[in-house]
Every structure is written in C-alpha cells, then in structure tokens.
C-alpha cells in the first residue's frame, strides 16, 4: 500500500524531524505530516545560540539542516493537516484535511504548541489586520508605526526587541510591578536599554480597538482599576502557548487538564505504538535540544515496538499451532531453568504447540497485553487469543498434565 508506513510522524518541528531522522536511519518507511512550515515555531526564531554545536544560527537555518538530514535517510514529507485518528488497531489510521488516509504501525505526535488567545474584544476580529502573534513573520509590516506587545516572558521581550528594528515605538504591557519581567535577565537588561521600548506596568489589555484595522488598545491598570486608550497600529500577543492536541480529543489518548500528553521515559502514551514528543507532552523544559531528544527516544522505542509487533504477527497471530508464550527474566536463574524445562517439554508437544520465548526486559508490550507481571510465566494462545495461563511448576509432569497429556 502506497499510503502505508512503518512510522507516521504528525508535526514537523524539531521533535518530529529528529524522530524522522532516527526512524529513517533505522530503515523504517517514515512519513512526516506537517500543516505549516517545516520547523514549526522554531522556524520563526531569528536567533539560536544554545543548540549544541551551533554557536550562532537562526531557526530557519537549523530546521533546514534537520530537514535535509531526514531527507538523506529517505523520510517523506507531506504538507497537510491531520484532523482525525484511529489508534484502535495494530495498523493505525490518520486522516488529513485533504481527506487523505494514511496507515502506520507506529505514530509519533509532535504537533507542538500554538499561541494562547486572550479572547478579548477585537482580538479575533482584527487578526491579520494589525493583530499578530509572530514578530519574525509580521514585524516588517509595521515600519515606522506604533506597536503594542502583550506579555513579559522571553518570547515577548525578545520579539519586542526585534519589532523595534521596524516600528517607531514598542510599548510592552506588563502585569507586574515596575521593573519586574518574566524573561531572562540578559533580555530584560537589553530591553530596558532599548530606546524604542516603553513599558506600562501593573496593566492588562481589555480590548483591541479599530474597525478594519487596529487603531489602538484599551488598557486597564490593575491597581487603580482605571482604563485608558493607547493609540497604535499593531498588537503582538505573547501570553503563553497551548498544546496543539485538539484533534486528539476522540483518539483515546490520555491528556491532562491543559491537554498536554503524559508519557513515560520511552515517550509512550497510554496507547500501544503511539508516542508523544516535544512541546505537546508534559515536560519540564521546552527547548529545541530537549525536543530533539524526545524525537530520538520515540523513534528508537517505535522501532522496537514495530519489531515486536511484526514478530507477534508472524510467530503468534498467524501460527497454525497453539502458542506457549513463555516469559522469562534473563537475570533470574529460576526463570531460566523453567524456560529450559519448557524447551524439553515442547519436544513432546511439538505437533500441538509452538514455544515462543519472551524476555520480559525487552518485550514488555507483550507482557502488558496478556497481563503478565512477573517471570517465569506461560500463557497459552490460540490465534493470539489467551486460552489460559499455566501454573509454573518445576515438575515436568505437572506441566504436562496442564497441556493435556494423557
């Protein structure tokens, strides 16, 4: 099937691209579906100085290198938006906005985050007509005009300084007391020294004003409760990010109250073969370097999951005989001795049963699938369905009796 892949990655930011690099290198047929510019939010970052090996680069340049690296391993790219998913089967389905369907043995969710809206009057109505969320994209349209920036974190202050290269004046609306910004100290010092930047303290925005284009903003002082109008031609909002996981609400993937996806150390979600990486997952640090690490981890985990899935289909699901799934712990002597006993026993029952040994340390998905918590353990399967679990006795006759020897 031309629309069938080993690995499908939803999102083409640094996490998705890194997953693609590792997936492609592992000889997995890999597809990255990305609705916007490859690189995601990083592609709008004009300066990066903390990515290992790059003393100074830009977001577009770094992401271009990521993409070229992925392409060198045969990774395919599709510009489209995933609108729905079906993760209920071993072969997972994703459907795009252009009504295309793709199937993957494993799926990595790397959709990142998107700007949070204040949802104040005029914000949505004037978006694209003076209201903006990306300085790198839109700052040049405000040449010699007055611009308002909402927010005081790293993104707000750094983007605000970039806007001063074009705008006549940039006024930053800050919730906190005078002199208190949420950004790093270096950026704060640079902003305070920038002659084009001004600050309105203890304040928030109540509305964006204007008919066809932004003409000003209504600012509320949080201490006095008073409101005032500040004339401007542009408003940039930098008030935080929200995970781009709306399309997953009916997928069965567990999310926290903010719609971020919890994962374990292998980037696994609660659904087998589905992984979440980068800014859309629950995590402490949201940076390019940590996103890339997430992607690498997920791709390696997905590779092993696919190997396990294919082995399951070949050795268990399509077996003409009933299968004795023998779980063992290589670090436990008793477990190894029991496995050896099962190998002896299968010589007598080879016509009726097929023995498949499973190392609990490397095949945990099979253990979870059949409810096995400890080794040794033996599960009898018929076409993949659990028939029963044997009592793990070291007495060969007891085991033989359980298998139905007369």
Tab-separated table of C-alpha atoms in Angstrom:
chain	number	residue	atom	x	y	z
A	1	UNK	CA	0.000	0.000	0.000
A	2	UNK	CA	1.464	3.350	-1.046
A	3	UNK	CA	-0.260	5.047	1.881
A	4	UNK	CA	1.058	2.527	4.420
A	5	UNK	CA	4.130	3.350	6.514
A	6	UNK	CA	6.137	1.893	9.336
A	7	UNK	CA	6.232	5.231	11.140
A	8	UNK	CA	3.970	8.266	10.773
A	9	UNK	CA	5.032	11.486	12.472
A	10	UNK	CA	2.417	14.200	12.940
A	11	UNK	CA	4.264	17.503	13.114
A	12	UNK	CA	7.473	18.770	11.546
A	13	UNK	CA	9.131	20.748	14.318
A	14	UNK	CA	12.468	19.751	15.885
A	15	UNK	CA	10.913	16.804	17.764
A	16	UNK	CA	9.189	15.424	14.667
A	17	UNK	CA	12.230	15.967	12.466
A	18	UNK	CA	14.531	14.237	14.958
A	19	UNK	CA	12.102	11.303	15.120
A	20	UNK	CA	12.195	11.216	11.333
A	21	UNK	CA	15.990	11.163	11.265
A	22	UNK	CA	16.134	8.223	13.668
A	23	UNK	CA	13.239	6.428	12.000
A	24	UNK	CA	14.754	6.810	8.546
A	25	UNK	CA	18.170	5.696	9.736
A	26	UNK	CA	16.551	2.551	11.172
A	27	UNK	CA	15.232	1.762	7.664
A	28	UNK	CA	11.636	2.418	8.693
A	29	UNK	CA	9.414	3.795	5.946
A	30	UNK	CA	8.697	7.153	7.539
A	31	UNK	CA	6.229	9.945	6.729
A	32	UNK	CA	6.151	13.384	8.355
A	33	UNK	CA	2.842	15.228	8.002
A	34	UNK	CA	3.110	18.930	8.782
A	35	UNK	CA	0.413	21.529	8.244
A	36	UNK	CA	2.680	24.568	8.199
A	37	UNK	CA	6.294	25.419	7.573
A	38	UNK	CA	8.705	22.611	8.400
A	39	UNK	CA	10.402	23.572	11.653
A	40	UNK	CA	7.266	24.700	13.440
A	41	UNK	CA	7.602	27.601	15.868
A	42	UNK	CA	11.394	27.300	15.693
A	43	UNK	CA	11.249	28.404	12.068
A	44	UNK	CA	10.057	31.828	13.307
A	45	UNK	CA	13.019	32.222	15.679
A	46	UNK	CA	15.585	34.600	14.241
A	47	UNK	CA	18.450	33.697	16.606
A	48	UNK	CA	19.517	30.488	18.352
A	49	UNK	CA	22.670	30.471	20.465
A	50	UNK	CA	22.159	27.478	22.779
A	51	UNK	CA	21.859	24.473	20.465
A	52	UNK	CA	24.956	22.267	20.926
A	53	UNK	CA	27.372	22.518	18.026
A	54	UNK	CA	25.851	25.749	16.696
A	55	UNK	CA	27.454	28.784	18.343
A	56	UNK	CA	25.111	31.064	16.453
A	57	UNK	CA	22.373	30.182	13.971
A	58	UNK	CA	18.790	31.025	13.085
A	59	UNK	CA	15.693	28.888	13.491
A	60	UNK	CA	15.133	28.545	9.734
A	61	UNK	CA	18.754	27.547	9.124
A	62	UNK	CA	18.777	24.962	11.914
A	63	UNK	CA	15.463	23.454	10.833
A	64	UNK	CA	16.649	23.362	7.236
A	65	UNK	CA	19.606	21.251	8.389
A	66	UNK	CA	17.231	18.967	10.314
A	67	UNK	CA	15.027	18.510	7.235
A	68	UNK	CA	17.958	17.807	4.907
A	69	UNK	CA	19.249	15.238	7.394
A	70	UNK	CA	15.868	13.488	7.491
A	71	UNK	CA	15.586	13.526	3.699
A	72	UNK	CA	19.036	11.947	3.418
A	73	UNK	CA	17.558	8.870	5.148
A	74	UNK	CA	14.579	8.718	2.798
A	75	UNK	CA	11.989	10.341	5.033
A	76	UNK	CA	8.924	11.531	3.108
A	77	UNK	CA	7.178	14.860	3.777
A	78	UNK	CA	3.557	15.864	3.254
A	79	UNK	CA	2.125	19.350	3.780
A	80	UNK	CA	-1.350	18.727	5.173
A	81	UNK	CA	-3.213	18.789	8.477
A	82	UNK	CA	-4.248	15.686	10.421
A	83	UNK	CA	-7.857	16.139	11.531
A	84	UNK	CA	-8.725	12.699	12.921
A	85	UNK	CA	-7.115	9.441	14.013
A	86	UNK	CA	-7.999	5.823	14.710
A	87	UNK	CA	-5.497	4.136	17.010
A	88	UNK	CA	-7.707	1.148	17.893
A	89	UNK	CA	-5.968	-1.343	15.578
A	90	UNK	CA	-2.384	-2.529	15.155
A	91	UNK	CA	-2.316	-0.568	11.890
A	92	UNK	CA	-3.142	2.978	12.975
A	93	UNK	CA	-5.024	5.367	10.701
A	94	UNK	CA	-4.668	9.131	10.356
A	95	UNK	CA	-6.946	11.241	8.172
A	96	UNK	CA	-5.972	14.654	6.835
A	97	UNK	CA	-7.868	17.815	5.998
A	98	UNK	CA	-7.481	16.979	2.298
A	99	UNK	CA	-9.341	13.713	3.010
A	100	UNK	CA	-6.286	11.514	2.584
A	101	UNK	CA	-5.882	8.416	4.738
A	102	UNK	CA	-2.547	7.011	5.865
A	103	UNK	CA	-1.747	3.912	7.896
A	104	UNK	CA	1.204	3.357	10.209
A	105	UNK	CA	2.448	0.631	12.517
A	106	UNK	CA	3.510	3.364	14.940
A	107	UNK	CA	2.617	7.053	15.245
A	108	UNK	CA	4.574	9.905	16.826
A	109	UNK	CA	2.620	13.017	17.837
A	110	UNK	CA	4.855	16.067	17.520
A	111	UNK	CA	2.348	18.860	16.933
A	112	UNK	CA	3.881	21.241	19.460
A	113	UNK	CA	2.029	24.265	20.783
A	114	UNK	CA	0.243	27.308	19.418
A	115	UNK	CA	-0.228	30.852	20.747
A	116	UNK	CA	-2.737	31.323	23.544
A	117	UNK	CA	-5.518	33.807	22.818
A	118	UNK	CA	-6.717	36.346	25.374
A	119	UNK	CA	-10.131	36.281	23.684
A	120	UNK	CA	-10.702	39.964	24.330
A	121	UNK	CA	-12.928	42.114	22.083
A	122	UNK	CA	-11.259	42.890	18.771
A	123	UNK	CA	-8.544	40.233	19.018
A	124	UNK	CA	-10.083	37.679	16.653
A	125	UNK	CA	-11.854	40.276	14.536
A	126	UNK	CA	-8.620	42.139	13.715
A	127	UNK	CA	-6.282	39.163	13.431
A	128	UNK	CA	-4.223	39.759	10.309
A	129	UNK	CA	-5.278	43.404	10.281
A	130	UNK	CA	-2.904	44.594	12.957
A	131	UNK	CA	-3.243	41.749	15.487
A	132	UNK	CA	-0.309	39.321	15.242
A	133	UNK	CA	1.449	36.519	17.133
A	134	UNK	CA	4.753	36.185	15.266
A	135	UNK	CA	7.237	39.047	15.086
A	136	UNK	CA	9.519	37.304	12.610
A	137	UNK	CA	6.547	36.860	10.298
A	138	UNK	CA	4.867	40.250	10.631
A	139	UNK	CA	7.147	42.887	12.185
A	140	UNK	CA	8.201	44.323	8.827
A	141	UNK	CA	4.602	45.356	8.125
A	142	UNK	CA	4.762	47.932	10.925
A	143	UNK	CA	7.551	50.097	9.575
A	144	UNK	CA	7.633	53.438	11.484
A	145	UNK	CA	4.380	52.653	13.296
A	146	UNK	CA	3.463	52.308	16.965
A	147	UNK	CA	3.156	48.744	18.206
A	148	UNK	CA	1.938	47.223	21.481
A	149	UNK	CA	3.377	43.956	22.831
A	150	UNK	CA	1.389	41.977	25.406
A	151	UNK	CA	3.455	39.789	27.758
A	152	UNK	CA	6.815	39.877	29.540
A	153	UNK	CA	8.292	36.389	29.088
A	154	UNK	CA	11.329	35.508	26.970
A	155	UNK	CA	9.321	35.378	23.764
A	156	UNK	CA	7.520	38.678	24.388
A	157	UNK	CA	10.636	40.670	25.238
A	158	UNK	CA	12.908	39.153	22.599
A	159	UNK	CA	10.286	39.503	19.884
A	160	UNK	CA	9.537	43.023	21.107
A	161	UNK	CA	13.177	43.993	20.631
A	162	UNK	CA	13.077	42.556	17.130
A	163	UNK	CA	9.988	44.646	16.324
A	164	UNK	CA	11.912	47.811	17.284
A	165	UNK	CA	14.015	47.292	14.149
A	166	UNK	CA	10.932	48.304	12.166
A	167	UNK	CA	8.464	50.108	14.428
A	168	UNK	CA	8.744	53.711	15.608
A	169	UNK	CA	7.918	52.665	19.182
A	170	UNK	CA	7.099	49.430	21.016
A	171	UNK	CA	5.028	49.613	24.195
A	172	UNK	CA	5.041	46.497	26.381
A	173	UNK	CA	2.012	45.814	28.599
A	174	UNK	CA	3.197	44.103	31.796
A	175	UNK	CA	1.097	42.591	34.597
A	176	UNK	CA	3.775	43.070	37.249
A	177	UNK	CA	5.169	45.969	39.252
A	178	UNK	CA	7.658	48.310	37.656
A	179	UNK	CA	10.960	46.644	36.772
A	180	UNK	CA	9.627	43.079	37.054
A	181	UNK	CA	9.665	40.991	33.853
A	182	UNK	CA	9.231	37.246	33.427
A	183	UNK	CA	12.025	36.931	30.887
A	184	UNK	CA	15.670	36.060	31.488
A	185	UNK	CA	17.888	38.758	32.989
A	186	UNK	CA	20.021	39.285	29.884
A	187	UNK	CA	16.974	40.019	27.718
A	188	UNK	CA	15.489	42.258	30.403
A	189	UNK	CA	18.643	44.370	30.577
A	190	UNK	CA	18.750	44.733	26.791
A	191	UNK	CA	15.076	45.721	26.682
A	192	UNK	CA	15.449	48.384	29.373
A	193	UNK	CA	18.341	49.879	27.401
A	194	UNK	CA	16.411	49.912	24.128
A	195	UNK	CA	15.372	53.496	23.427
A	196	UNK	CA	12.419	52.393	21.314
A	197	UNK	CA	10.843	50.289	24.087
A	198	UNK	CA	8.478	51.585	26.735
A	199	UNK	CA	6.660	49.718	29.496
A	200	UNK	CA	3.205	50.038	31.014
A	201	UNK	CA	3.294	48.334	34.425
A	202	UNK	CA	0.544	46.664	36.522
A	203	UNK	CA	-1.701	46.537	33.480
A	204	UNK	CA	-3.592	44.282	31.122
A	205	UNK	CA	-5.407	44.629	27.830
A	206	UNK	CA	-9.204	44.920	27.821
A	207	UNK	CA	-9.832	45.331	24.105
A	208	UNK	CA	-8.275	45.900	20.711
A	209	UNK	CA	-9.849	48.930	19.036
A	210	UNK	CA	-10.481	49.580	15.363
A	211	UNK	CA	-12.896	48.891	12.510
A	212	UNK	CA	-10.969	47.454	9.564
A	213	UNK	CA	-7.502	47.805	11.113
A	214	UNK	CA	-6.044	48.224	14.598
A	215	UNK	CA	-6.313	51.817	15.764
A	216	UNK	CA	-5.500	51.383	19.440
A	217	UNK	CA	-5.929	49.301	22.583
A	218	UNK	CA	-7.855	49.725	25.817
A	219	UNK	CA	-5.519	49.252	28.782
A	220	UNK	CA	-6.653	48.571	32.362
A	221	UNK	CA	-4.489	49.420	35.367
A	222	UNK	CA	-4.797	46.530	37.817
A	223	UNK	CA	-4.036	48.673	40.871
A	224	UNK	CA	-6.289	51.647	40.211
A	225	UNK	CA	-8.927	49.841	38.152
A	226	UNK	CA	-8.869	52.715	35.683
A	227	UNK	CA	-8.823	52.273	31.911
A	228	UNK	CA	-7.175	54.310	29.174
A	229	UNK	CA	-6.812	54.204	25.397
A	230	UNK	CA	-3.382	53.796	23.864
A	231	UNK	CA	-3.239	54.593	20.108
A	232	UNK	CA	-1.281	52.076	17.987
A	233	UNK	CA	-1.338	50.359	14.620
A	234	UNK	CA	-0.302	46.880	15.702
A	235	UNK	CA	-0.690	44.471	18.650
A	236	UNK	CA	1.502	41.405	19.196
A	237	UNK	CA	0.261	38.868	21.747
A	238	UNK	CA	2.829	36.718	23.592
A	239	UNK	CA	0.819	35.428	26.563
A	240	UNK	CA	1.780	31.774	26.531
A	241	UNK	CA	1.228	28.685	24.456
A	242	UNK	CA	-1.316	25.860	24.427
A	243	UNK	CA	-0.752	22.303	23.107
A	244	UNK	CA	-1.938	21.632	19.559
A	245	UNK	CA	-3.800	18.475	20.551
A	246	UNK	CA	-7.406	19.437	19.827
A	247	UNK	CA	-7.632	16.848	17.026
A	248	UNK	CA	-6.846	14.058	19.523
A	249	UNK	CA	-9.839	14.539	21.830
A	250	UNK	CA	-11.642	11.473	20.434
A	251	UNK	CA	-8.471	9.407	19.935
A	252	UNK	CA	-8.394	7.678	23.312
A	253	UNK	CA	-5.079	9.278	24.234
A	254	UNK	CA	-4.996	10.439	27.834
A	255	UNK	CA	-4.282	14.134	28.354
A	256	UNK	CA	-4.026	16.319	31.439
A	257	UNK	CA	-6.445	19.153	32.218
A	258	UNK	CA	-4.442	21.514	29.987
A	259	UNK	CA	-4.486	18.973	27.112
A	260	UNK	CA	-0.782	18.114	27.337
A	261	UNK	CA	0.008	14.418	26.834
A	262	UNK	CA	1.650	12.450	29.681
A	263	UNK	CA	4.269	9.927	28.560
A	264	UNK	CA	6.820	7.604	30.155
A	265	UNK	CA	10.594	7.549	29.618
A	266	UNK	CA	10.119	5.944	26.190
A	267	UNK	CA	7.714	8.729	25.115
A	268	UNK	CA	4.893	6.153	25.121
A	269	UNK	CA	1.323	7.344	25.596
A	270	UNK	CA	-1.372	5.164	27.135
A	271	UNK	CA	-1.965	3.592	23.702
A	272	UNK	CA	0.442	0.965	22.323
A	273	UNK	CA	2.504	2.200	19.391
A	274	UNK	CA	1.547	5.842	19.891
A	275	UNK	CA	4.171	8.299	21.155
A	276	UNK	CA	4.160	11.987	22.069
A	277	UNK	CA	7.218	14.222	21.831
A	278	UNK	CA	8.217	17.847	22.097
A	279	UNK	CA	6.178	20.713	23.438
A	280	UNK	CA	2.801	18.926	23.288
A	281	UNK	CA	3.792	16.486	26.019
A	282	UNK	CA	4.022	17.003	29.770
A	283	UNK	CA	7.609	18.065	30.427
A	284	UNK	CA	9.851	20.444	32.359
A	285	UNK	CA	11.959	22.010	29.602
A	286	UNK	CA	10.592	23.141	26.241
A	287	UNK	CA	13.623	23.827	24.078
A	288	UNK	CA	14.884	22.694	20.668
A	289	UNK	CA	17.506	20.434	22.220
A	290	UNK	CA	15.036	18.669	24.541
A	291	UNK	CA	12.516	18.303	21.706
A	292	UNK	CA	15.154	16.636	19.526
A	293	UNK	CA	15.972	14.237	22.352
A	294	UNK	CA	12.287	13.348	22.683
A	295	UNK	CA	12.062	12.588	18.977
A	296	UNK	CA	15.119	10.358	19.013
A	297	UNK	CA	13.812	8.416	22.022
A	298	UNK	CA	10.369	7.896	20.496
A	299	UNK	CA	11.739	6.699	17.167
A	300	UNK	CA	14.002	4.112	18.807
A	301	UNK	CA	11.129	2.950	21.014
A	302	UNK	CA	8.844	2.795	17.963
A	303	UNK	CA	11.407	0.728	16.054
A	304	UNK	CA	11.460	-1.852	18.831
A	305	UNK	CA	7.678	-1.778	19.122
A	306	UNK	CA	7.354	-2.472	15.384
A	307	UNK	CA	9.837	-5.351	15.615
A	308	UNK	CA	7.800	-6.801	18.462
A	309	UNK	CA	4.546	-6.279	16.567
A	310	UNK	CA	5.857	-7.979	13.430
A	311	UNK	CA	7.257	-10.875	15.451
A	312	UNK	CA	3.884	-11.238	17.201
A	313	UNK	CA	2.023	-11.360	13.895
A	314	UNK	CA	4.441	-13.848	12.352
A	315	UNK	CA	5.075	-16.170	15.293
A	316	UNK	CA	1.823	-15.935	17.214
A	317	UNK	CA	-1.109	-14.440	15.350
A	318	UNK	CA	-0.537	-16.468	12.174
A	319	UNK	CA	0.639	-19.653	13.865
A	320	UNK	CA	-1.299	-22.772	12.864
A	321	UNK	CA	-0.493	-24.319	16.232
A	322	UNK	CA	-1.396	-23.106	19.679
A	323	UNK	CA	1.397	-20.989	21.131
A	324	UNK	CA	3.072	-21.344	24.509
A	325	UNK	CA	4.225	-17.796	25.275
A	326	UNK	CA	6.980	-18.329	27.848
A	327	UNK	CA	8.041	-15.155	29.671
A	328	UNK	CA	11.450	-15.236	31.324
A	329	UNK	CA	13.812	-12.951	33.194
A	330	UNK	CA	17.391	-13.336	31.979
A	331	UNK	CA	18.711	-12.118	35.334
A	332	UNK	CA	16.820	-14.778	37.305
A	333	UNK	CA	18.296	-18.290	37.483
A	334	UNK	CA	14.985	-19.945	38.405
A	335	UNK	CA	13.325	-18.262	35.457
A	336	UNK	CA	15.989	-19.555	33.054
A	337	UNK	CA	15.743	-23.080	34.488
A	338	UNK	CA	11.978	-23.056	33.998
A	339	UNK	CA	12.386	-21.900	30.394
A	340	UNK	CA	14.806	-24.765	29.774
A	341	UNK	CA	12.199	-27.153	31.168
A	342	UNK	CA	9.620	-25.751	28.739
A	343	UNK	CA	12.050	-26.363	25.873
A	344	UNK	CA	12.324	-30.010	26.906
A	345	UNK	CA	8.557	-30.313	27.169
A	346	UNK	CA	7.892	-28.828	23.738
A	347	UNK	CA	9.857	-31.671	22.170
A	348	UNK	CA	6.996	-33.941	23.229
A	349	UNK	CA	4.254	-31.467	22.276
A	350	UNK	CA	5.734	-30.011	19.114
A	351	UNK	CA	2.865	-31.303	16.995
A	352	UNK	CA	0.308	-29.364	19.021
A	353	UNK	CA	2.165	-26.363	20.416
A	354	UNK	CA	4.736	-23.809	19.349
A	355	UNK	CA	7.036	-22.365	22.005
A	356	UNK	CA	7.793	-18.636	21.843
A	357	UNK	CA	10.206	-17.301	24.463
A	358	UNK	CA	9.776	-13.717	25.617
A	359	UNK	CA	12.364	-11.712	27.540
A	360	UNK	CA	10.391	-9.530	29.971
A	361	UNK	CA	13.076	-6.848	29.817
A	362	UNK	CA	12.746	-6.226	26.084
A	363	UNK	CA	9.182	-7.324	25.237
A	364	UNK	CA	7.158	-5.521	27.858
A	365	UNK	CA	4.318	-4.775	25.417
A	366	UNK	CA	3.529	-8.483	25.104
A	367	UNK	CA	3.660	-8.862	28.870
A	368	UNK	CA	1.209	-5.986	29.310
A	369	UNK	CA	-1.039	-7.286	26.518
A	370	UNK	CA	-1.526	-10.619	28.299
A	371	UNK	CA	-1.469	-9.338	31.876
A	372	UNK	CA	1.862	-10.884	32.869
A	373	UNK	CA	3.586	-9.041	35.703
A	374	UNK	CA	6.349	-11.454	36.709
A	375	UNK	CA	8.505	-14.180	35.171
A	376	UNK	CA	8.511	-17.072	34.763
A	377	UNK	CA	5.038	-17.280	33.254
A	378	UNK	CA	3.461	-19.247	30.417
A	379	UNK	CA	0.367	-18.143	28.526
A	380	UNK	CA	-1.404	-20.479	26.113
A	381	UNK	CA	-2.624	-18.675	22.981
A	382	UNK	CA	-4.799	-19.650	20.058
A	383	UNK	CA	-4.565	-17.216	17.120
A	384	UNK	CA	-3.376	-14.561	19.538
A	385	UNK	CA	-6.245	-15.041	21.984
A	386	UNK	CA	-5.419	-16.059	25.543
A	387	UNK	CA	-6.720	-19.543	26.343
A	388	UNK	CA	-5.220	-19.919	29.806
A	389	UNK	CA	-2.118	-19.330	31.893
A	390	UNK	CA	-0.168	-22.315	33.134
A	391	UNK	CA	0.869	-22.909	36.708
A	392	UNK	CA	4.654	-22.505	36.557
A	393	UNK	CA	5.746	-25.666	38.291
A	394	UNK	CA	9.250	-27.102	38.034
A	395	UNK	CA	7.618	-30.529	37.958
A	396	UNK	CA	7.547	-31.674	34.352
A	397	UNK	CA	4.598	-33.979	34.947
A	398	UNK	CA	2.502	-31.174	36.405
A	399	UNK	CA	3.218	-29.051	33.336
A	400	UNK	CA	2.451	-31.977	31.026
A	401	UNK	CA	-0.885	-32.528	32.743
A	402	UNK	CA	-1.817	-28.880	32.189
A	403	UNK	CA	-1.099	-29.309	28.477
A	404	UNK	CA	-3.459	-32.238	28.319
A	405	UNK	CA	-1.108	-35.277	28.261
A	406	UNK	CA	-2.956	-38.471	28.834
